[in-house]
């Protein structure tokens, strides 16, 4: 199992719409609204061998209201 986070910058006024769309896909572990450079952070778990870049481009970047993403891949939980 591979864990990664995607920070999402949304179009103005569309953060809640974007979050709801991602929640409806039921692919995430957790979704949070955030303050700062990005509006949302989403935690995902995928099976080993899944292409994270392809997963993000197909399932996150195509969501309505997404303007930019930043993916953080994790290695080990302590």
Coordinates of N, CA, C and O in Angstrom, one line a residue:
X1 N 0.9 -1.2 0.0 CA 0.0 0.0 0.0 C 0.9 1.2 0.0 O 1.9 1.3 0.8
X2 N 0.6 2.2 -0.9 CA 1.3 3.4 -0.9 C 0.4 4.6 -0.5 O -0.7 4.6 -0.9
X3 N 1.0 5.5 0.3 CA 0.2 6.6 0.8 C 0.8 7.9 0.2 O 2.0 8.0 0.2
X4 N -0.1 8.8 -0.2 CA 0.4 10.1 -0.7 C -0.7 11.1 -0.4 O -1.8 10.8 -0.1
X5 N -0.3 12.4 -0.4 CA -1.1 13.5 -0.2 C -1.1 14.4 -1.4 O -0.1 14.5 -2.1
X6 N -2.3 15.0 -1.7 CA -2.4 15.9 -2.8 C -2.9 17.2 -2.3 O -4.0 17.3 -1.7
X7 N -2.1 18.3 -2.4 CA -2.6 19.6 -2.0 C -3.2 20.2 -3.3 O -2.7 20.1 -4.4
X8 N -4.4 20.9 -3.1 CA -5.1 21.3 -4.3 C -5.4 22.8 -4.1 O -5.9 23.3 -3.1
X9 N -5.1 23.6 -5.2 CA -5.4 25.0 -5.3 C -6.7 25.0 -6.1 O -6.7 24.5 -7.3
X10 N -7.8 25.6 -5.6 CA -9.0 25.7 -6.3 C -9.3 27.0 -7.0 O -8.7 28.1 -6.5
X11 N -10.1 27.1 -8.0 CA -10.6 28.3 -8.5 C -11.4 29.0 -7.4 O -12.0 28.4 -6.6
X12 N -11.3 30.4 -7.5 CA -12.0 31.1 -6.4 C -13.5 30.8 -6.3 O -14.2 30.7 -7.4
X13 N -13.9 30.6 -5.1 CA -15.3 30.3 -4.9 C -15.7 28.8 -5.1 O -16.9 28.5 -5.0
X14 N -14.8 27.9 -5.5 CA -15.2 26.6 -5.9 C -14.6 25.5 -4.9 O -14.7 24.3 -5.2
X15 N -14.0 25.9 -3.8 CA -13.4 24.9 -2.9 C -14.4 23.9 -2.4 O -14.1 22.7 -2.5
X16 N -15.5 24.3 -2.0 CA -16.5 23.3 -1.4 C -17.0 22.4 -2.5 O -17.2 21.2 -2.3
X17 N -17.3 22.9 -3.7 CA -17.7 22.1 -4.8 C -16.7 21.1 -5.2 O -17.0 19.9 -5.4
X18 N -15.4 21.5 -5.2 CA -14.3 20.6 -5.5 C -14.2 19.5 -4.5 O -14.1 18.3 -4.8
X19 N -14.2 19.9 -3.2 CA -14.1 18.9 -2.1 C -15.3 17.9 -2.1 O -15.1 16.7 -2.0
X20 N -16.5 18.4 -2.4 CA -17.6 17.5 -2.5 C -17.5 16.5 -3.7 O -17.8 15.3 -3.5
X21 N -17.0 16.9 -4.8 CA -16.8 16.1 -5.9 C -15.8 15.0 -5.6 O -16.0 13.8 -5.9
X22 N -14.7 15.4 -5.0 CA -13.6 14.4 -4.6 C -14.2 13.4 -3.6 O -13.9 12.2 -3.6
X23 N -15.0 13.9 -2.6 CA -15.6 13.0 -1.6 C -16.5 12.0 -2.2 O -16.5 10.8 -1.8
X24 N -17.3 12.5 -3.2 CA -18.2 11.6 -3.9 C -17.5 10.4 -4.6 O -18.1 9.4 -4.8
X25 N -16.3 10.7 -5.1 CA -15.5 9.6 -5.8 C -15.2 8.4 -4.9 O -14.9 7.3 -5.3
X26 N -15.1 8.7 -3.6 CA -14.8 7.7 -2.5 C -13.4 7.0 -2.8 O -13.3 5.8 -2.6
X27 N -12.4 7.8 -3.3 CA -11.1 7.2 -3.5 C -10.1 7.7 -2.4 O -9.0 7.1 -2.4
X28 N -10.5 8.6 -1.6 CA -9.6 9.2 -0.6 C -9.7 8.5 0.7 O -10.6 7.7 1.0
X29 N -8.8 8.9 1.6 CA -8.8 8.5 3.0 C -9.3 9.6 3.8 O -10.2 9.4 4.7
X30 N -8.8 10.8 3.5 CA -9.2 12.0 4.3 C -9.2 13.2 3.4 O -8.3 13.3 2.5
X31 N -10.1 14.2 3.6 CA -10.0 15.5 2.9 C -10.1 16.6 3.9 O -11.0 16.5 4.8
X32 N -9.2 17.6 3.8 CA -9.3 18.7 4.8 C -9.2 20.0 4.0 O -8.5 20.1 3.0
X33 N -9.9 21.0 4.4 CA -9.6 22.4 3.9 C -8.4 22.9 4.7 O -8.2 22.6 5.8
X34 N -7.7 23.8 4.0 CA -6.4 24.3 4.6 C -6.3 25.8 4.3 O -6.9 26.3 3.4
X35 N -5.5 26.5 5.1 CA -5.2 27.9 4.9 C -3.8 27.9 4.3 O -3.0 27.0 4.6
X36 N -3.5 28.9 3.6 CA -2.2 29.1 3.0 C -2.2 29.0 1.5 O -3.2 29.5 0.9
X37 N -1.2 28.5 0.9 CA -1.1 28.5 -0.6 C -2.1 27.5 -1.3 O -2.4 27.7 -2.4
X38 N -2.5 26.5 -0.6 CA -3.5 25.5 -1.1 C -4.8 25.5 -0.3 O -4.8 25.9 0.8
X39 N -5.9 25.1 -1.0 CA -7.2 25.2 -0.3 C -7.6 23.9 0.3 O -8.4 23.8 1.2
X40 N -7.1 22.8 -0.3 CA -7.5 21.4 0.2 C -6.2 20.6 0.3 O -5.3 20.8 -0.5
X41 N -6.3 19.6 1.2 CA -5.3 18.5 1.2 C -6.0 17.2 1.3 O -6.9 17.1 2.1
X42 N -5.7 16.3 0.4 CA -6.4 15.0 0.4 C -5.4 13.9 0.5 O -4.3 13.9 -0.1
X43 N -5.7 12.9 1.4 CA -4.8 11.8 1.7 C -5.4 10.6 0.9 O -6.6 10.3 1.0
X44 N -4.5 9.9 0.2 CA -4.9 8.7 -0.6 C -4.0 7.5 -0.2 O -2.9 7.7 0.1
X45 N -4.6 6.4 -0.3 CA -3.9 5.1 -0.2 C -4.2 4.3 -1.5 O -5.4 4.2 -1.9
X46 N -3.2 3.9 -2.2 CA -3.3 3.0 -3.4 C -2.5 1.8 -3.2 O -1.5 1.7 -2.5
X47 N -2.8 0.8 -4.0 CA -2.1 -0.5 -4.0 C -0.7 -0.2 -4.6 O -0.5 0.7 -5.4
X48 N 0.3 -1.0 -4.1 CA 1.6 -0.9 -4.7 C 1.6 -1.1 -6.2 O 0.8 -2.0 -6.6
X49 N 2.4 -0.4 -6.9 CA 2.4 -0.6 -8.3 C 1.5 0.4 -9.1 O 1.6 0.5 -10.3
X50 N 0.6 1.1 -8.4 CA -0.3 2.0 -9.0 C 0.6 3.3 -9.4 O 1.3 3.7 -8.6
X51 N 0.4 3.8 -10.6 CA 1.1 4.9 -11.0 C 0.5 6.2 -10.4 O -0.6 6.6 -10.8
X52 N 1.1 6.8 -9.4 CA 0.6 7.9 -8.7 C 0.3 9.1 -9.6 O -0.7 9.7 -9.5
X53 N 1.2 9.4 -10.5 CA 1.1 10.5 -11.4 C -0.2 10.3 -12.3 O -0.9 11.2 -12.5
X54 N -0.4 9.1 -12.8 CA -1.6 8.8 -13.6 C -2.8 8.9 -12.7 O -3.8 9.5 -13.2
X55 N -2.8 8.4 -11.5 CA -3.9 8.5 -10.6 C -4.3 9.9 -10.3 O -5.5 10.3 -10.4
X56 N -3.3 10.8 -10.1 CA -3.6 12.2 -9.8 C -4.1 12.9 -11.0 O -5.1 13.6 -10.9
X57 N -3.5 12.7 -12.1 CA -4.0 13.4 -13.3 C -5.4 13.0 -13.7 O -6.1 13.8 -14.2
X58 N -5.7 11.7 -13.5 CA -7.0 11.2 -14.0 C -8.1 11.5 -12.9 O -9.3 11.8 -13.3
X59 N -7.8 11.4 -11.6 CA -8.8 11.5 -10.6 C -8.9 12.8 -9.8 O -9.9 13.1 -9.2
X60 N -7.8 13.5 -9.8 CA -7.8 14.8 -9.0 C -7.8 16.0 -9.9 O -8.6 16.9 -9.8
X61 N -6.8 16.1 -10.8 CA -6.7 17.2 -11.7 C -7.9 17.5 -12.6 O -8.1 18.6 -13.0
X62 N -8.7 16.5 -12.9 CA -9.8 16.7 -13.7 C -11.1 17.1 -12.9 O -12.1 17.3 -13.5
X63 N -11.0 17.1 -11.6 CA -12.2 17.5 -10.8 C -12.5 19.0 -11.1 O -11.7 19.8 -11.3
X64 N -13.8 19.3 -11.0 CA -14.3 20.7 -11.3 C -13.7 21.6 -10.2 O -13.7 21.3 -9.1
X65 N -13.1 22.7 -10.7 CA -12.6 23.8 -9.8 C -11.2 23.6 -9.5 O -10.6 24.5 -8.8
X66 N -10.5 22.5 -9.9 CA -9.1 22.4 -9.6 C -8.3 23.3 -10.5 O -8.4 23.3 -11.7
X67 N -7.4 24.1 -9.9 CA -6.5 25.0 -10.6 C -5.1 24.5 -10.6 O -4.4 24.7 -11.6
X68 N -4.6 23.9 -9.5 CA -3.3 23.4 -9.4 C -3.2 22.3 -8.4 O -4.0 22.3 -7.5
X69 N -2.2 21.4 -8.5 CA -2.0 20.4 -7.5 C -0.5 20.3 -7.1 O 0.3 20.7 -7.9
X70 N -0.3 19.7 -6.0 CA 1.1 19.5 -5.5 C 1.0 18.2 -4.7 O 0.3 18.0 -3.7
X71 N 1.7 17.1 -5.2 CA 1.7 15.8 -4.7 C 2.8 15.5 -3.8 O 4.0 15.8 -4.1
X72 N 2.6 15.0 -2.6 CA 3.6 14.6 -1.6 C 3.5 13.1 -1.4 O 2.5 12.6 -0.9
X73 N 4.6 12.4 -1.8 CA 4.6 11.0 -1.7 C 5.3 10.6 -0.4 O 6.4 11.2 -0.1
X74 N 4.7 9.7 0.4 CA 5.3 9.4 1.7 C 6.0 8.0 1.6 O 5.7 7.2 0.7
X75 N 7.0 7.8 2.5 CA 7.8 6.6 2.4 C 7.6 5.7 3.6 O 7.5 4.5 3.5
X76 N 7.5 6.3 4.8 CA 7.4 5.4 6.0 C 6.6 6.2 7.1 O 6.8 7.4 7.3
X77 N 5.7 5.5 7.7 CA 5.0 6.0 8.8 C 5.7 5.6 10.1 O 6.1 4.5 10.3
X78 N 5.7 6.5 11.1 CA 6.4 6.2 12.4 C 5.3 6.2 13.4 O 4.3 6.9 13.4

